[in-house]
């Protein structure tokens, strides 16, 4: 399953990447020391003069032995470059997922339970705003308000300059401070979507017949919501978290660039801008891999929360 | 015999798209201690609504329950369920009055094990400070409803059990707090015929061995004739006839009751043509002021459509709501 998917994904990105105007040697055109012949040698060296399918076959042949090649820019191994950046990206996305879960679930339950109340409508407006405001605009607003105007939070990077002089807890605090704005920005879209989805799911479960039977046995409304409805509403949620992961990871490219977060997304952005093909492709493969892992976790989680999947009848 | 439950003019409305659906209309029902009464009528007559209304399980925005009173004798006191606050009503549900709902497949939470669900019902109605063996108690009740391998059932999820087994679990759940009243809403109608018979056998056993008063809802008059002490016939949200089971079956008074009985398949005369009742139960919101059955009744006259017939006494226990009498 994984291999055909990977081939599909990489063939498409490989093609698109080569079809985009510009080439890795464009930068050199400005450099008076590099003439056309030198540029041509560079071309040949990286096999860029070969037909696309030969280039792809060569690249793929190396990738299955975990050789992603070297960056055109600094000659360092692509895998090394990515692995350096991966923890920062994972940290950001895990926090974003945590925030989405911690906020969307209670918000969704609350607005379902108090359907059509002031709280419900207020949350609906917030969600609508969250949906419609582009994340980069939100990022700029947050940076302006919290970073520039009040100066409460750092607006770029992952750690402060004096990081290495801080105590352990000082380091943790410094890191958390840097996380706040990027995490909020990446979480907002998923949060809006998830809380709405959670609301719909809870309403649907509330209407199921067994709820009435459970109430007839004397279970309190609180018990119904926190035990019976919640357990059932969790099931579709788990699947959605699997779907959320790709959009989060894709979003990393934008958010990491805005907040200068030293993660894989920013690496990808830089590589795309300078047509550093091996790095672009390497990041693509890793992102695809993370997405597939996310889906796998969602499948496992699904079985964990739904006994009807776990046990064959 | 002492009256255990006295329902006076109980009504229930559902709210749907800005209209009120009067599914239950001023119903009067008594249940004496140790008695089994049956509520009969075609589907859509408001039988399930009655069961839910007694337990006040219909509330805004779904609907409302109104009426004069639902007097319930508990120990020496008499309380009016209609006046009870939700929290007090909650303590009665599943403890003093239990309900077995119609569809066993949607009566349990699909993602929680049976033992947890039974334990919950026990725990919410008992102050359990010390560690008691709730699974042991549950097992006792599962055995009582003749479930084989109670240990295995306890640790199953609902989808792993058959309809008949689920209905037994439901009945165990209804009995686990030793209620005074058991309301069963068509407990066998969604089961296979062979399973139906076994579940009914169990209901007979409950009647003999438990100090239970039962409200047995069914559209199956054959079952009722064997099981109930008294019968209430409902039509379009109203009780149209009530009486001792023998009276209802030997000298039915209301044309609707007569039609229901004529529609019964007779075991001893299988060749006989079955008469079905022409037409169908009207939607509650479309019923006029008169007798709701008039449109389907072969005896109906103008007056039937224009005013609701009084409840008329045939004997001390036998009443009907028809001008013919
Ligand atoms: N939740 C509901 N909302 C609106 N109408 C309902 C609802 N439940 C039942 N009804 C209507 O109330 C009437 C009585 O239904 P019900 O009590 O289920 O009848 P029975 O149990 O005798 O078949 C029917 O016309 C039915 O359509
Ligand atoms: Mg019903």
XYZ file of C-alpha atoms and ligand atoms in Angstrom:
666
model
C 0.000 0.000 0.000
C 2.699 2.399 0.996
C 5.003 1.882 -1.958
C 2.481 2.576 -4.763
C 1.279 5.635 -2.866
C 4.799 6.875 -2.454
C 5.512 6.368 -6.157
C 2.348 8.271 -7.059
C 3.134 11.156 -4.769
C 6.749 11.442 -5.809
C 6.080 11.146 -9.551
C 3.638 14.026 -9.330
C 5.859 16.240 -7.222
C 8.874 15.408 -9.333
C 7.059 16.368 -12.507
C 5.526 19.522 -11.102
C 8.841 20.599 -9.683
C 10.607 20.245 -13.008
C 7.780 21.886 -14.907
C 7.939 25.041 -12.813
C 9.905 27.766 -14.535
C 13.415 28.371 -13.317
C 16.275 26.017 -12.670
C 18.865 25.423 -9.950
C 21.469 27.350 -11.921
C 19.452 30.555 -12.142
C 21.295 31.987 -9.168
C 24.584 31.554 -10.976
C 23.483 33.774 -13.837
C 24.137 36.780 -11.649
C 27.587 35.581 -10.875
C 30.089 36.948 -13.430
C 32.592 34.226 -12.537
C 30.340 31.456 -13.800
C 29.906 31.328 -17.527
C 27.533 29.328 -19.667
C 29.979 26.429 -19.988
C 30.316 26.096 -16.257
C 26.559 26.158 -15.914
C 26.305 23.412 -18.465
C 28.839 21.295 -16.573
C 26.761 21.765 -13.448
C 23.735 20.583 -15.399
C 25.498 17.489 -16.566
C 26.933 16.770 -13.150
C 23.447 16.542 -11.610
C 21.955 14.741 -14.572
C 19.588 17.583 -15.310
C 20.181 17.180 -19.038
C 18.682 13.694 -18.981
C 15.022 13.013 -19.817
C 12.742 13.408 -16.824
C 11.870 9.716 -16.470
C 15.526 8.757 -16.333
C 16.136 11.386 -13.681
C 13.181 10.086 -11.693
C 14.250 6.461 -11.996
C 17.708 7.350 -10.794
C 16.364 9.354 -7.898
C 13.902 6.644 -6.893
C 16.547 3.952 -7.110
C 18.618 5.879 -4.589
C 15.709 6.699 -2.313
C 14.826 3.068 -1.696
C 18.296 2.683 -0.224
C 17.608 5.769 1.935
C 19.928 7.871 -0.159
C 18.182 11.155 -0.812
C 21.218 12.684 -2.464
C 22.931 15.943 -1.598
C 21.690 19.492 -1.602
C 22.594 21.515 -4.700
C 23.276 24.493 -2.490
C 25.658 23.360 0.190
C 26.417 19.786 -0.808
C 25.259 18.415 2.532
C 23.274 15.206 2.688
C 19.565 15.829 2.256
C 18.630 13.308 4.924
C 20.906 14.982 7.455
C 19.429 18.382 6.646
C 15.912 17.058 7.085
C 16.595 15.139 10.280
C 18.032 18.292 11.849
C 14.800 20.098 11.134
C 12.303 17.330 11.844
C 12.111 17.675 15.664
C 11.145 21.350 15.433
C 8.339 20.540 13.003
C 7.081 17.610 15.047
C 7.125 19.708 18.202
C 5.086 22.455 16.580
C 2.541 20.072 15.081
C 2.115 17.951 18.179
C 1.426 21.063 20.202
C -1.011 22.258 17.545
C -2.802 18.883 17.625
C -2.934 19.026 21.406
C -4.435 22.496 21.339
C -6.972 21.506 18.706
C -8.052 18.515 20.751
C -8.096 20.345 24.062
C -10.152 23.257 22.764
C -12.323 21.830 19.993
C -13.732 18.925 21.971
C -15.079 20.898 24.943
C -16.196 23.727 22.672
C -18.049 21.324 20.387
C -19.687 19.488 23.272
C -20.656 22.764 24.927
C -22.292 24.209 21.846
C -24.154 20.967 21.153
C -25.428 20.635 24.694
C -26.477 24.272 24.770
C -27.723 24.183 21.212
C -28.940 27.569 19.946
C -28.033 29.305 23.183
C -25.934 32.445 23.375
C -22.828 30.328 24.026
C -23.512 28.232 20.944
C -23.958 31.252 18.711
C -20.962 33.018 20.150
C -18.800 29.979 19.455
C -20.269 29.755 15.967
C -19.180 33.305 15.231
C -15.679 32.594 16.532
C -15.489 29.481 14.407
C -16.664 31.355 11.370
C -13.972 33.948 11.924
C -11.412 31.189 12.367
C -12.459 29.611 9.100
C -12.522 32.713 7.008
C -9.460 34.535 8.261
C -6.452 33.340 6.258
C -3.881 31.875 8.614
C -1.089 34.109 7.376
C -3.209 37.190 8.080
C -3.930 35.891 11.552
C -0.230 35.259 12.019
C 0.571 38.869 11.118
C -2.120 40.222 13.426
C -0.908 38.069 16.308
C 2.686 39.078 15.668
C 1.727 42.709 15.632
C -0.437 42.635 18.738
C 1.471 40.267 21.017
C 4.944 40.696 19.650
C 5.271 44.295 18.565
C 2.586 46.233 20.405
C 2.726 44.563 23.818
C 6.024 42.785 23.422
C 4.814 39.801 25.416
C 5.836 37.080 23.047
C 8.698 36.488 20.648
C 7.618 36.548 17.035
C 10.297 34.523 15.369
C 12.631 31.633 15.892
C 12.455 28.777 18.305
C 14.695 29.981 21.115
C 16.155 33.259 22.326
C 19.779 34.225 21.737
C 20.692 33.632 25.377
C 19.078 30.169 25.319
C 22.221 28.206 26.079
C 22.819 30.235 29.246
C 19.395 29.455 30.701
C 18.617 26.885 33.373
C 16.666 23.777 32.346
C 13.285 25.266 33.293
C 14.347 28.565 31.816
C 14.960 26.746 28.551
C 11.583 25.042 28.669
C 9.867 28.341 29.384
C 11.759 30.082 26.602
C 10.799 27.370 24.126
C 7.148 27.470 25.192
C 7.077 31.223 24.768
C 8.334 30.862 21.232
C 5.766 28.157 20.555
C 2.684 30.151 21.485
C 2.095 32.164 18.319
C 3.065 29.528 15.745
C 0.951 26.921 17.549
C -2.087 29.195 17.700
C -1.726 30.036 14.033
C -1.422 26.436 12.909
C -4.221 25.271 15.199
C -6.883 27.820 14.281
C -8.100 26.260 11.032
C -8.282 22.727 12.400
C -9.800 24.027 15.592
C -12.649 25.756 13.824
C -13.344 22.701 11.732
C -13.063 20.217 14.580
C -15.275 22.081 17.025
C -18.009 22.323 14.415
C -17.635 18.695 13.587
C -17.695 17.739 17.243
C -20.879 19.731 17.732
C -22.596 17.923 14.867
C -21.442 14.544 16.112
C -22.623 15.156 19.658
C -26.014 16.298 18.379
C -26.259 13.170 16.297
C -25.399 10.887 19.204
C -27.876 12.741 21.429
C -30.641 11.833 19.039
C -29.842 8.131 19.090
C -32.417 5.862 20.674
C -30.156 4.362 23.285
C -29.831 7.751 24.969
C -33.478 7.623 25.932
C -33.094 4.093 27.258
C -30.104 5.179 29.329
C -32.028 8.150 30.696
C -34.908 5.856 31.573
C -32.528 4.018 33.901
C -31.893 7.165 35.885
C -28.557 8.309 34.524
C -28.153 12.048 35.029
C -27.757 14.467 32.149
C -24.193 15.030 33.193
C -23.534 11.292 33.123
C -25.157 11.019 29.729
C -22.949 13.713 28.283
C -19.655 12.851 29.916
C -19.924 9.088 29.626
C -22.409 7.985 27.029
C -22.352 10.722 24.430
C -18.691 11.484 24.770
C -17.577 7.919 24.176
C -19.602 7.695 21.007
C -18.639 11.115 19.723
C -14.988 10.225 20.073
C -15.155 7.645 17.313
C -15.484 9.884 14.251
C -13.125 12.328 15.925
C -10.253 9.898 15.811
C -10.630 9.450 12.075
C -10.618 13.172 11.602
C -7.400 13.574 13.491
C -5.862 11.313 10.895
C -7.085 13.673 8.207
C -5.935 16.713 10.113
C -2.305 15.667 10.143
C -1.651 16.247 6.414
C -3.172 19.699 6.528
C -1.114 20.566 9.577
C 2.059 19.324 7.970
C 1.270 21.132 4.738
C 0.560 24.271 6.738
C 4.000 24.001 8.325
C 5.579 25.316 5.141
C 3.695 28.593 5.493
C 3.723 29.024 9.267
C 7.343 28.044 9.777
C 8.359 30.538 7.150
C 6.322 33.351 8.687
C 7.608 32.681 12.190
C 11.134 31.710 11.065
C 10.610 28.396 12.809
C 13.627 26.251 12.063
C 11.626 23.256 10.894
C 11.202 21.132 7.850
C 8.569 23.431 6.373
C 10.915 26.363 6.215
C 13.613 24.134 4.774
C 11.148 23.137 2.059
C 10.241 26.744 1.372
C 13.879 27.757 0.958
C 14.574 24.727 -1.222
C 11.625 25.418 -3.470
C 12.656 29.038 -3.894
C 16.185 28.092 -4.956
C 15.087 25.016 -6.949
C 17.123 22.738 -4.705
C 15.469 19.647 -6.183
C 16.919 16.922 -3.948
C 15.882 18.764 -0.793
C 12.395 19.496 -2.132
C 11.900 15.865 -3.031
C 13.349 14.641 0.251
C 11.030 16.825 2.292
C 8.135 15.659 0.101
C 8.870 12.026 0.869
C 9.169 12.645 4.598
C 5.909 14.617 4.660
C 4.143 11.846 2.781
C 5.558 9.383 5.260
C 4.358 11.438 8.248
C 0.900 11.661 6.706
C 0.722 7.937 6.216
C 1.914 7.346 9.756
C -0.798 9.738 10.950
C -3.416 7.754 9.093
C -2.089 4.536 10.512
C -2.300 5.930 14.042
C -5.852 7.068 13.317
C -6.793 3.575 12.160
C -5.342 2.056 15.304
C -7.053 4.708 17.424
C -10.322 3.990 15.666
C -10.136 0.362 16.660
C -9.257 1.411 20.182
C -12.370 3.544 20.658
C -14.862 1.498 18.665
C -15.359 -2.053 19.905
C -17.424 -2.818 16.813
C -14.257 -2.515 14.745
C -12.114 -4.326 17.243
C -14.223 -7.424 17.589
C -15.588 -9.347 14.697
C -19.099 -10.405 15.485
C -56.199 -3.700 46.309
C -54.185 -0.580 46.884
C -53.460 1.637 43.907
C -49.754 1.909 43.252
C -49.890 4.307 40.330
C -52.729 6.601 39.461
C -52.408 8.493 36.205
C -54.880 11.364 35.883
C -55.420 13.193 32.609
C -51.902 12.692 31.398
C -51.102 14.314 28.059
C -47.974 14.619 25.966
C -47.130 16.738 22.958
C -44.214 16.544 20.610
C -42.953 19.727 19.029
C -42.106 19.480 15.368
C -41.515 22.335 12.960
C -43.650 24.806 14.870
C -46.583 22.443 15.283
C -47.676 20.581 18.364
C -48.264 16.873 17.935
C -50.663 15.737 20.650
C -49.580 12.105 20.869
C -51.156 11.451 24.272
C -54.489 13.018 25.288
C -55.835 13.069 28.821
C -55.184 9.476 29.659
C -56.381 7.935 32.936
C -54.776 4.721 34.036
C -54.559 2.907 37.389
C -52.142 0.238 38.395
C -52.723 -1.732 41.568
C -50.070 -3.436 43.648
C -49.079 -6.766 42.136
C -51.253 -6.232 39.114
C -50.301 -6.546 35.465
C -52.069 -4.228 33.105
C -51.706 -4.187 29.359
C -51.813 -1.230 27.009
C -52.960 -2.280 23.563
C -53.527 -0.565 20.261
C -52.166 -0.337 16.767
C -48.819 1.183 16.127
C -48.920 4.981 16.343
C -51.608 5.060 19.037
C -49.300 6.630 21.586
C -48.326 3.605 23.650
C -44.619 4.361 23.727
C -45.399 8.004 24.370
C -47.388 6.958 27.424
C -44.442 4.987 28.801
C -42.093 7.912 28.256
C -44.578 10.416 29.660
C -44.965 8.503 32.926
C -41.220 8.743 33.429
C -41.186 12.339 32.184
C -38.709 11.522 29.472
C -40.259 13.867 26.935
C -39.088 17.397 27.456
C -38.267 20.569 25.635
C -37.283 20.878 22.801
C -38.584 17.437 21.850
C -41.933 17.896 23.519
C -43.745 18.256 26.836
C -45.733 16.278 29.357
C -48.777 17.859 30.979
C -51.727 16.670 33.010
C -53.363 16.619 36.414
C -51.218 14.169 38.300
C -49.338 10.906 38.314
C -49.696 9.683 41.896
C -47.124 7.100 42.870
C -47.288 5.306 46.227
C -43.824 4.778 47.520
C -43.614 3.175 50.939
C -46.283 4.999 52.948
C -46.138 8.211 50.956
C -47.803 9.289 47.808
C -45.887 11.525 45.461
C -47.005 13.252 42.306
C -44.459 12.490 39.616
C -45.706 15.371 37.488
C -44.671 17.827 40.183
C -41.269 16.288 40.837
C -38.111 18.124 39.897
C -35.858 16.469 37.330
C -33.269 15.374 39.892
C -35.904 13.686 42.056
C -37.556 12.144 39.028
C -34.188 10.819 37.954
C -33.871 8.943 41.242
C -37.159 7.179 40.545
C -36.264 6.103 37.016
C -34.634 2.709 36.939
C -35.011 2.425 40.718
C -38.717 2.480 41.577
C -40.076 2.462 38.039
C -38.136 0.706 35.302
C -38.689 0.785 31.587
C -37.755 -1.839 29.026
C -37.742 -0.091 25.676
C -39.020 -1.508 22.458
C -35.871 -2.056 20.445
C -33.228 -4.125 22.221
C -30.655 -3.205 19.588
C -30.763 0.450 20.528
C -31.215 0.277 24.237
C -27.606 -0.016 25.307
C -24.590 2.136 24.648
C -22.792 0.416 21.759
C -19.275 1.267 22.911
C -19.421 0.318 26.594
C -19.203 -3.193 27.990
C -22.333 -4.708 29.540
C -20.794 -4.951 33.013
C -20.001 -1.231 33.050
C -23.500 -0.366 31.949
C -25.158 -2.588 34.550
C -22.818 -1.328 37.245
C -23.699 2.244 36.361
C -27.409 1.595 36.854
C -26.771 -0.036 40.197
C -24.320 2.567 41.391
C -26.339 5.670 40.562
C -29.182 4.441 42.748
C -27.160 3.192 45.710
C -24.797 4.885 48.105
C -21.883 2.551 47.633
C -19.037 3.674 49.821
C -17.423 0.283 50.431
C -16.208 -1.978 47.684
C -19.098 -4.162 46.725
C -19.008 -6.812 44.067
C -21.199 -5.123 41.498
C -20.276 -7.618 38.816
C -21.469 -10.330 41.189
C -24.806 -8.576 41.561
C -25.074 -8.095 37.807
C -24.310 -11.744 37.263
C -27.089 -12.722 39.642
C -29.576 -10.743 37.568
C -28.251 -12.062 34.282
C -28.790 -15.564 35.631
C -32.278 -14.597 36.708
C -33.189 -13.719 33.137
C -31.752 -17.069 32.020
C -28.715 -15.851 30.190
C -26.210 -18.639 29.786
C -22.586 -17.812 30.589
C -23.276 -14.577 32.462
C -19.562 -14.081 32.985
C -18.980 -13.948 29.242
C -21.971 -11.682 28.679
C -20.803 -9.245 31.331
C -17.627 -8.597 29.422
C -19.258 -8.367 26.015
C -20.203 -5.336 24.013
C -23.820 -5.059 22.872
C -23.033 -5.829 19.236
C -21.667 -9.209 20.245
C -25.063 -10.353 21.529
C -28.206 -11.420 19.694
C -31.483 -9.527 19.929
C -32.948 -12.015 22.367
C -29.870 -11.865 24.584
C -29.878 -8.078 24.466
C -33.503 -7.958 25.511
C -32.680 -10.221 28.450
C -29.825 -7.906 29.407
C -32.283 -5.027 29.235
C -34.696 -6.786 31.489
C -31.885 -7.575 33.905
C -30.965 -3.891 33.804
C -34.558 -2.977 34.560
C -34.711 -5.366 37.516
C -31.312 -4.752 39.053
C -32.637 -2.146 41.497
C -35.745 -4.176 42.405
C -38.310 -1.717 41.109
C -41.949 -1.584 42.166
C -43.169 -1.062 38.641
C -41.884 -2.528 35.413
C -43.032 -0.910 32.200
C -42.268 -2.998 29.114
C -42.783 -1.396 25.741
C -43.416 -4.162 23.204
C -40.537 -6.162 24.662
C -40.843 -8.934 22.105
C -42.021 -7.211 18.956
C -38.627 -6.833 17.350
C -37.559 -10.414 18.003
C -37.945 -13.685 16.090
C -41.049 -15.685 16.888
C -39.174 -18.453 18.680
C -37.258 -15.938 20.769
C -40.478 -14.043 21.488
C -41.941 -17.108 23.099
C -38.920 -17.583 25.356
C -38.922 -13.961 26.456
C -42.636 -14.162 27.192
C -42.074 -17.270 29.306
C -39.692 -15.193 31.308
C -42.225 -12.428 31.748
C -44.649 -14.983 33.166
C -41.949 -16.124 35.549
C -41.300 -12.556 36.667
C -44.978 -12.116 37.325
C -45.081 -15.181 39.559
C -41.801 -14.766 41.394
C -41.398 -11.050 41.833
C -43.304 -8.532 43.800
C -43.743 -6.523 40.626
C -46.561 -4.494 39.208
C -46.346 -4.364 35.475
C -47.459 -2.161 32.642
C -47.161 -4.314 29.570
C -47.403 -2.511 26.260
C -48.149 -4.584 23.210
C -50.090 -4.636 20.005
C -50.355 -8.411 20.239
C -53.721 -9.195 21.778
C -52.984 -12.916 21.946
C -50.082 -12.239 24.267
C -52.130 -9.852 26.331
C -55.052 -12.172 26.807
C -52.801 -14.680 28.506
C -50.666 -12.251 30.427
C -52.587 -9.259 31.732
C -55.120 -8.828 34.527
C -56.639 -5.750 32.972
C -56.389 -4.141 29.566
C -56.441 -0.567 28.334
C -57.209 -0.143 24.650
C -55.671 2.997 23.202
C -56.566 4.747 20.010
C -55.005 7.947 18.682
C -53.595 8.968 22.032
C -56.697 8.194 24.098
C -57.904 5.249 26.138
C -61.088 4.125 24.384
C -61.837 1.105 26.509
C -60.613 -0.446 29.729
C -61.605 -3.520 31.627
C -60.721 -6.922 33.037
C -58.966 -9.002 30.413
C -61.800 -11.522 30.327
C -64.398 -8.788 29.828
C -62.445 -7.146 27.052
C -62.021 -10.397 25.189
C -65.493 -11.822 25.719
C -67.628 -8.698 25.593
C -65.694 -5.910 23.931
C -67.631 -2.660 23.908
C -65.814 -0.213 21.682
C -65.981 -0.738 17.899
C -62.208 -0.342 17.799
C -61.682 -3.137 20.313
C -64.121 -5.299 18.378
C -62.263 -4.596 15.156
C -58.917 -5.430 16.797
C -60.269 -8.724 18.048
C -61.734 -9.597 14.675
C -58.367 -8.974 13.120
C -56.795 -11.602 15.368
C -55.727 -14.838 13.720
C -57.583 -17.706 15.375
C -55.594 -20.800 16.005
C -58.616 -23.065 16.134
C -60.182 -21.686 12.955
C -57.278 -21.205 10.597
C -59.401 -21.205 7.469
C -61.377 -18.173 8.526
C -60.741 -14.956 6.670
C -59.044 -12.285 8.720
C -60.787 -8.979 8.839
C -58.399 -6.113 8.823
C -59.426 -2.691 10.027
C -59.882 -0.428 7.013
C -57.830 2.776 7.020
C -55.077 3.591 9.464
C -54.396 5.431 12.689
C -54.666 9.159 11.953
C -51.684 11.400 12.606
C -52.155 12.977 16.057
C -52.030 16.532 14.715
C -54.890 15.877 12.272
C -57.463 14.638 14.773
C -60.586 16.736 15.235
C -62.659 17.211 18.343
C -64.827 14.122 18.028
C -64.077 10.424 18.327
C -60.831 9.750 16.498
C -62.032 6.339 15.384
C -65.225 7.647 13.764
C -63.678 7.824 10.305
C -62.938 4.096 10.357
C -65.991 3.035 12.326
C -68.969 1.349 10.648
C -71.340 2.597 13.373
C -70.317 6.231 13.247
C -72.879 9.015 13.092
C -72.561 12.785 12.725
C -72.356 13.297 16.444
C -69.268 11.069 16.612
C -67.356 13.616 14.596
C -68.618 16.616 16.528
C -68.149 15.753 20.165
C -65.997 13.458 22.208
C -68.061 10.613 23.720
C -68.194 10.432 27.522
C -66.525 7.567 29.331
C -69.341 5.136 30.020
C -69.454 2.506 32.698
C -70.350 -1.039 31.707
C -69.439 -2.635 35.009
C -67.230 -1.696 37.960
C -64.081 -2.250 35.978
C -65.245 -1.984 32.421
C -65.461 1.446 30.753
C -65.624 2.651 27.188
C -65.721 5.890 25.297
C -68.418 5.329 22.656
C -71.916 6.747 22.116
C -73.183 3.333 21.086
C -73.244 2.386 24.753
N -40.158 12.149 18.903
C -41.320 12.343 18.235
N -41.531 13.493 17.560
C -42.681 13.692 16.898
N -43.688 12.819 16.835
C -43.548 11.647 17.481
C -42.362 11.349 18.209
N -42.483 10.111 18.743
C -43.700 9.666 18.367
N -44.355 10.585 17.618
C -45.705 10.460 17.063
O -46.598 10.256 18.132
C -47.556 9.281 17.806
C -47.537 8.170 18.810
O -46.328 7.478 18.701
P -45.920 6.281 19.669
O -46.138 6.701 21.067
O -44.557 5.856 19.308
O -46.960 5.165 19.256
P -46.922 3.592 19.511
O -45.870 3.305 20.514
O -48.281 3.260 19.988
O -46.641 2.960 18.207
C -47.246 8.828 16.384
O -48.089 9.533 15.508
C -45.830 9.239 16.184
O -45.607 9.571 14.840
Mg -44.197 2.099 20.309
